[in-house]
Amino acid sequence: DAGVTQSPTHLIKTRGQQVTLRCSPKSGHDTVSWYQQALGQGPQFIFQYYEEEERQRGNFPDRFSGHQFPNYSSELNVNALLLGDSALYLCASSPGTGVTDTQYFGPGTRLTVL
Amino acid sequence: AQSVTQLDSQVPVFEEAPVELRCNYSSSVSVYLFWYVQYPNQGLQLLLKYLSGSTLVKGINGFEAEFNKSQTSFHLRKPSVHISDTAEYFCAVNYGGSQGNLIFGKGTKLSVKP
């Protein structure tokens, strides 16, 4: 059983560009959350998708948007990239939205903005 | 404000020695507590979690943690560490009952030396 997969592994962009990151959840999971992990910090919650809708959002600007597809996979889009957007972006999937539903994390996409 | 404090950014220990990684959180009526481990170039893996019930929680790889409500702590312990335990450990606290309310500490890097 494949776990959570993310693509690409690494990405280099320049300021002002747009980027799309992709996530495939663990089999049987219908909920996907995205986190940003800056260097030397813990992950910060960006948003969560369930039933193809954004259900909850952290303290991130509208430049961060997402999508969930009928097969539960998800995309994270970031527009007008800033240097401060450089980070490891983690996707986590779970079998539900409740706090008791364990989140399984993917290996992440490392985004570098120059 | 709700916060999670991991008191040590780095903890070096010798193989087969005991280790304790400390975590304190800001007080709240209802909290759910987690410890995650992150190996180099990998995503986060859940070690253990406290949702309710017994305050001593046992997790994978021989780790355990104790929920202490009066001291608002959730320290992680292992009686004898191995080289393979070298990784970064994150304490996380959910304050609100939905996954988006999960707040991570900044992490503790555990280095196990032979």
mmCIF file of C-alpha atoms in Angstrom:
data_model
loop_
_atom_site.group_PDB
_atom_site.id
_atom_site.type_symbol
_atom_site.label_atom_id
_atom_site.label_comp_id
_atom_site.label_asym_id
_atom_site.label_seq_id
_atom_site.Cartn_x
_atom_site.Cartn_y
_atom_site.Cartn_z
ATOM 1 C CA ASP A 1 0.000 0.000 0.000
ATOM 2 C CA ALA A 2 1.600 3.247 -1.148
ATOM 3 C CA GLY A 3 1.672 5.970 1.421
ATOM 4 C CA VAL A 4 1.237 9.659 0.723
ATOM 5 C CA THR A 5 3.147 10.714 -2.366
ATOM 6 C CA GLN A 6 4.107 14.213 -3.436
ATOM 7 C CA SER A 7 5.554 15.694 -6.591
ATOM 8 C CA PRO A 8 7.890 17.153 -7.479
ATOM 9 C CA THR A 9 10.559 16.463 -4.871
ATOM 10 C CA HIS A 10 12.379 19.727 -5.428
ATOM 11 C CA LEU A 11 11.490 22.914 -7.248
ATOM 12 C CA ILE A 12 13.300 26.163 -7.942
ATOM 13 C CA LYS A 13 11.349 29.260 -8.929
ATOM 14 C CA THR A 14 11.985 32.994 -9.118
ATOM 15 C CA ARG A 15 10.096 35.747 -7.351
ATOM 16 C CA GLY A 16 6.728 36.570 -8.899
ATOM 17 C CA GLN A 17 6.276 33.178 -10.520
ATOM 18 C CA GLN A 18 3.508 30.720 -9.781
ATOM 19 C CA VAL A 19 3.924 27.111 -8.631
ATOM 20 C CA THR A 20 1.728 24.009 -8.352
ATOM 21 C CA LEU A 21 2.503 21.153 -5.993
ATOM 22 C CA ARG A 22 0.734 17.816 -6.105
ATOM 23 C CA CYS A 23 -0.279 15.222 -3.538
ATOM 24 C CA SER A 24 -1.781 11.739 -3.723
ATOM 25 C CA PRO A 25 -3.269 10.578 -0.435
ATOM 26 C CA LYS A 26 -2.885 7.197 1.172
ATOM 27 C CA SER A 27 -5.368 4.638 -0.108
ATOM 28 C CA GLY A 28 -8.716 4.957 1.664
ATOM 29 C CA HIS A 29 -8.105 8.533 2.835
ATOM 30 C CA ASP A 30 -10.468 11.295 1.762
ATOM 31 C CA THR A 31 -9.018 14.262 3.627
ATOM 32 C CA VAL A 32 -5.907 16.163 2.591
ATOM 33 C CA SER A 33 -4.134 18.906 4.507
ATOM 34 C CA TRP A 34 -1.185 21.055 3.462
ATOM 35 C CA TYR A 35 1.545 22.390 5.722
ATOM 36 C CA GLN A 36 4.476 24.757 5.224
ATOM 37 C CA GLN A 37 7.695 23.945 7.080
ATOM 38 C CA ALA A 38 10.246 26.745 6.997
ATOM 39 C CA LEU A 39 13.864 25.945 7.785
ATOM 40 C CA GLY A 40 14.323 25.332 11.503
ATOM 41 C CA GLN A 41 10.605 25.522 12.236
ATOM 42 C CA GLY A 42 7.767 23.137 12.802
ATOM 43 C CA PRO A 43 5.088 22.684 10.145
ATOM 44 C CA GLN A 44 2.354 25.333 9.880
ATOM 45 C CA PHE A 45 -1.143 24.452 8.726
ATOM 46 C CA ILE A 46 -2.135 26.036 5.397
ATOM 47 C CA PHE A 47 -5.537 24.468 4.633
ATOM 48 C CA GLN A 48 -7.537 21.266 4.523
ATOM 49 C CA TYR A 49 -9.654 19.743 1.772
ATOM 50 C CA TYR A 50 -12.517 17.311 2.186
ATOM 51 C CA GLU A 51 -15.171 16.399 -0.365
ATOM 52 C CA GLU A 52 -13.451 18.700 -2.873
ATOM 53 C CA GLU A 53 -13.972 21.765 -0.709
ATOM 54 C CA GLU A 54 -11.656 23.819 1.469
ATOM 55 C CA ARG A 55 -12.862 23.070 4.997
ATOM 56 C CA GLN A 56 -10.413 24.934 7.160
ATOM 57 C CA ARG A 57 -7.682 27.482 6.543
ATOM 58 C CA GLY A 58 -4.696 28.641 8.531
ATOM 59 C CA ASN A 59 -3.179 32.097 8.603
ATOM 60 C CA PHE A 60 -1.959 32.224 5.003
ATOM 61 C CA PRO A 61 -2.730 34.850 2.337
ATOM 62 C CA ASP A 62 -4.989 34.279 -0.649
ATOM 63 C CA ARG A 63 -1.901 33.722 -2.810
ATOM 64 C CA PHE A 64 -2.096 30.185 -1.446
ATOM 65 C CA SER A 65 -4.927 28.230 -2.999
ATOM 66 C CA GLY A 66 -5.735 24.618 -3.547
ATOM 67 C CA HIS A 67 -7.927 22.042 -5.117
ATOM 68 C CA GLN A 68 -9.081 18.512 -4.417
ATOM 69 C CA PHE A 69 -10.072 16.156 -7.198
ATOM 70 C CA PRO A 70 -12.749 13.426 -7.149
ATOM 71 C CA ASN A 71 -10.040 10.796 -6.569
ATOM 72 C CA TYR A 72 -9.046 12.758 -3.411
ATOM 73 C CA SER A 73 -5.696 13.890 -4.785
ATOM 74 C CA SER A 74 -4.882 17.522 -4.220
ATOM 75 C CA GLU A 75 -2.930 20.467 -5.541
ATOM 76 C CA LEU A 76 -1.434 23.443 -3.760
ATOM 77 C CA ASN A 77 -0.979 26.597 -5.833
ATOM 78 C CA VAL A 78 1.078 29.579 -4.802
ATOM 79 C CA ASN A 79 0.928 32.779 -6.874
ATOM 80 C CA ALA A 80 3.284 35.747 -6.928
ATOM 81 C CA LEU A 81 6.045 33.871 -5.138
ATOM 82 C CA LEU A 82 8.065 35.670 -2.480
ATOM 83 C CA LEU A 83 11.481 34.777 -1.136
ATOM 84 C CA GLY A 84 9.774 33.922 2.144
ATOM 85 C CA ASP A 85 7.773 31.177 0.463
ATOM 86 C CA SER A 86 10.922 29.041 0.329
ATOM 87 C CA ALA A 87 10.132 26.029 2.501
ATOM 88 C CA LEU A 88 9.308 22.342 2.617
ATOM 89 C CA TYR A 89 5.655 21.838 1.732
ATOM 90 C CA LEU A 90 4.103 18.790 3.353
ATOM 91 C CA CYS A 91 0.906 17.061 2.417
ATOM 92 C CA ALA A 92 -0.926 14.948 4.969
ATOM 93 C CA SER A 93 -3.865 12.651 4.403
ATOM 94 C CA SER A 94 -6.299 11.097 6.873
ATOM 95 C CA PRO A 95 -9.450 8.951 6.797
ATOM 96 C CA GLY A 96 -11.523 11.845 8.110
ATOM 97 C CA THR A 97 -11.403 15.394 9.400
ATOM 98 C CA GLY A 98 -11.584 14.626 13.103
ATOM 99 C CA VAL A 99 -8.751 15.173 15.545
ATOM 100 C CA THR A 100 -8.732 11.444 16.296
ATOM 101 C CA ASP A 101 -8.083 10.641 12.627
ATOM 102 C CA THR A 102 -4.339 10.140 12.317
ATOM 103 C CA GLN A 103 -2.642 12.228 9.663
ATOM 104 C CA TYR A 104 -0.054 10.519 7.467
ATOM 105 C CA PHE A 105 2.552 12.816 5.961
ATOM 106 C CA GLY A 106 4.274 12.651 2.611
ATOM 107 C CA PRO A 107 8.003 13.310 2.109
ATOM 108 C CA GLY A 108 7.362 16.882 1.034
ATOM 109 C CA THR A 109 8.263 19.182 -1.825
ATOM 110 C CA ARG A 110 11.173 21.514 -1.199
ATOM 111 C CA LEU A 111 10.500 24.857 -2.864
ATOM 112 C CA THR A 112 13.302 27.361 -3.322
ATOM 113 C CA VAL A 113 12.416 30.876 -4.459
ATOM 114 C CA LEU A 114 15.313 32.925 -5.851
ATOM 115 C CA ALA B 1 -1.975 32.780 22.549
ATOM 116 C CA GLN B 2 -1.820 29.049 22.052
ATOM 117 C CA SER B 3 1.735 27.801 21.744
ATOM 118 C CA VAL B 4 3.966 24.750 21.950
ATOM 119 C CA THR B 5 7.473 24.996 23.371
ATOM 120 C CA GLN B 6 10.153 22.399 22.855
ATOM 121 C CA LEU B 7 12.741 23.376 25.386
ATOM 122 C CA ASP B 8 15.799 21.887 23.685
ATOM 123 C CA SER B 9 16.669 22.513 20.064
ATOM 124 C CA GLN B 10 19.380 19.827 20.109
ATOM 125 C CA VAL B 11 19.950 16.817 22.338
ATOM 126 C CA PRO B 12 23.136 14.760 21.935
ATOM 127 C CA VAL B 13 23.244 11.388 23.697
ATOM 128 C CA PHE B 14 25.306 8.226 23.570
ATOM 129 C CA GLU B 15 23.896 4.976 22.274
ATOM 130 C CA GLU B 16 22.016 2.910 24.890
ATOM 131 C CA ALA B 17 21.589 5.941 27.168
ATOM 132 C CA PRO B 18 18.101 7.128 28.206
ATOM 133 C CA VAL B 19 16.681 10.285 26.686
ATOM 134 C CA GLU B 20 13.916 12.752 27.474
ATOM 135 C CA LEU B 21 12.698 15.350 24.978
ATOM 136 C CA ARG B 22 10.698 18.077 26.642
ATOM 137 C CA CYS B 23 7.495 19.686 25.446
ATOM 138 C CA ASN B 24 5.298 22.270 27.163
ATOM 139 C CA TYR B 25 2.101 23.801 25.860
ATOM 140 C CA SER B 26 -0.059 26.749 26.812
ATOM 141 C CA SER B 27 -2.886 25.764 29.087
ATOM 142 C CA SER B 28 -6.287 24.975 27.662
ATOM 143 C CA VAL B 29 -9.430 23.188 28.747
ATOM 144 C CA SER B 30 -9.159 20.572 26.035
ATOM 145 C CA VAL B 31 -5.976 19.457 24.310
ATOM 146 C CA TYR B 32 -4.882 16.545 22.189
ATOM 147 C CA LEU B 33 -1.144 15.851 22.160
ATOM 148 C CA PHE B 34 1.134 14.277 19.572
ATOM 149 C CA TRP B 35 4.777 13.455 18.973
ATOM 150 C CA TYR B 36 6.071 13.103 15.420
ATOM 151 C CA VAL B 37 9.507 12.047 14.150
ATOM 152 C CA GLN B 38 11.113 13.299 10.958
ATOM 153 C CA TYR B 39 14.054 11.418 9.508
ATOM 154 C CA PRO B 40 16.310 13.232 7.011
ATOM 155 C CA ASN B 41 14.573 13.879 3.685
ATOM 156 C CA GLN B 42 11.378 12.241 4.849
ATOM 157 C CA GLY B 43 7.952 13.365 5.988
ATOM 158 C CA LEU B 44 6.664 13.236 9.538
ATOM 159 C CA GLN B 45 5.734 9.930 11.133
ATOM 160 C CA LEU B 46 3.425 9.703 14.138
ATOM 161 C CA LEU B 47 5.206 8.263 17.202
ATOM 162 C CA LEU B 48 2.341 8.450 19.681
ATOM 163 C CA LYS B 49 -0.685 10.482 20.667
ATOM 164 C CA TYR B 50 -2.732 11.346 23.737
ATOM 165 C CA LEU B 51 -6.439 11.862 23.191
ATOM 166 C CA SER B 52 -7.888 10.839 26.550
ATOM 167 C CA GLY B 53 -7.603 8.181 29.246
ATOM 168 C CA SER B 54 -4.322 6.961 30.696
ATOM 169 C CA THR B 55 -1.762 9.733 30.955
ATOM 170 C CA LEU B 56 1.104 7.382 30.055
ATOM 171 C CA VAL B 57 1.105 6.742 26.338
ATOM 172 C CA LYS B 58 3.234 4.140 24.606
ATOM 173 C CA GLY B 59 4.235 4.564 20.990
ATOM 174 C CA ILE B 60 6.299 2.957 18.298
ATOM 175 C CA ASN B 61 10.030 2.211 18.477
ATOM 176 C CA GLY B 62 10.020 1.974 22.284
ATOM 177 C CA PHE B 63 9.051 5.606 22.914
ATOM 178 C CA GLU B 64 6.561 6.721 25.552
ATOM 179 C CA ALA B 65 5.236 10.037 26.791
ATOM 180 C CA GLU B 66 3.379 11.239 29.854
ATOM 181 C CA PHE B 67 0.632 13.831 29.834
ATOM 182 C CA ASN B 68 0.934 16.089 32.881
ATOM 183 C CA LYS B 69 -2.004 18.465 32.999
ATOM 184 C CA SER B 70 -0.859 20.421 36.043
ATOM 185 C CA GLN B 71 2.511 21.154 34.469
ATOM 186 C CA THR B 72 1.107 21.445 30.931
ATOM 187 C CA SER B 73 3.799 19.082 29.687
ATOM 188 C CA PHE B 74 4.031 16.083 27.386
ATOM 189 C CA HIS B 75 7.637 14.892 27.572
ATOM 190 C CA LEU B 76 8.870 12.083 25.335
ATOM 191 C CA ARG B 77 11.118 9.376 26.780
ATOM 192 C CA LYS B 78 13.035 6.315 25.699
ATOM 193 C CA PRO B 79 15.014 4.181 28.160
ATOM 194 C CA SER B 80 17.747 3.186 25.703
ATOM 195 C CA VAL B 81 18.358 4.892 22.369
ATOM 196 C CA HIS B 82 19.868 3.502 19.182
ATOM 197 C CA ILE B 83 21.848 5.158 16.422
ATOM 198 C CA SER B 84 18.752 4.783 14.240
ATOM 199 C CA ASP B 85 16.803 7.114 16.556
ATOM 200 C CA THR B 86 18.822 10.059 15.230
ATOM 201 C CA ALA B 87 16.172 12.357 13.776
ATOM 202 C CA GLU B 88 14.164 15.483 14.496
ATOM 203 C CA TYR B 89 11.237 15.163 16.878
ATOM 204 C CA PHE B 90 8.209 17.446 16.877
ATOM 205 C CA CYS B 91 5.668 17.902 19.615
ATOM 206 C CA ALA B 92 2.236 19.024 18.401
ATOM 207 C CA VAL B 93 -0.873 20.107 20.239
ATOM 208 C CA ASN B 94 -4.413 20.328 18.954
ATOM 209 C CA TYR B 95 -6.367 22.940 20.848
ATOM 210 C CA GLY B 96 -9.675 22.928 19.108
ATOM 211 C CA GLY B 97 -10.820 19.492 18.090
ATOM 212 C CA SER B 98 -10.329 19.909 14.369
ATOM 213 C CA GLN B 99 -7.182 19.001 12.508
ATOM 214 C CA GLY B 100 -6.471 22.554 11.423
ATOM 215 C CA ASN B 101 -5.922 23.560 15.018
ATOM 216 C CA LEU B 102 -2.756 21.470 15.231
ATOM 217 C CA ILE B 103 0.196 23.578 16.365
ATOM 218 C CA PHE B 104 3.730 22.234 16.140
ATOM 219 C CA GLY B 105 6.763 23.061 18.230
ATOM 220 C CA LYS B 106 10.013 24.029 16.544
ATOM 221 C CA GLY B 107 11.481 20.558 16.906
ATOM 222 C CA THR B 108 14.317 18.882 18.799
ATOM 223 C CA LYS B 109 17.196 17.308 16.921
ATOM 224 C CA LEU B 110 18.242 14.097 18.638
ATOM 225 C CA SER B 111 21.780 12.961 17.804
ATOM 226 C CA VAL B 112 22.750 9.512 19.031
ATOM 227 C CA LYS B 113 26.486 8.915 19.130
ATOM 228 C CA PRO B 114 28.217 5.530 19.279
#
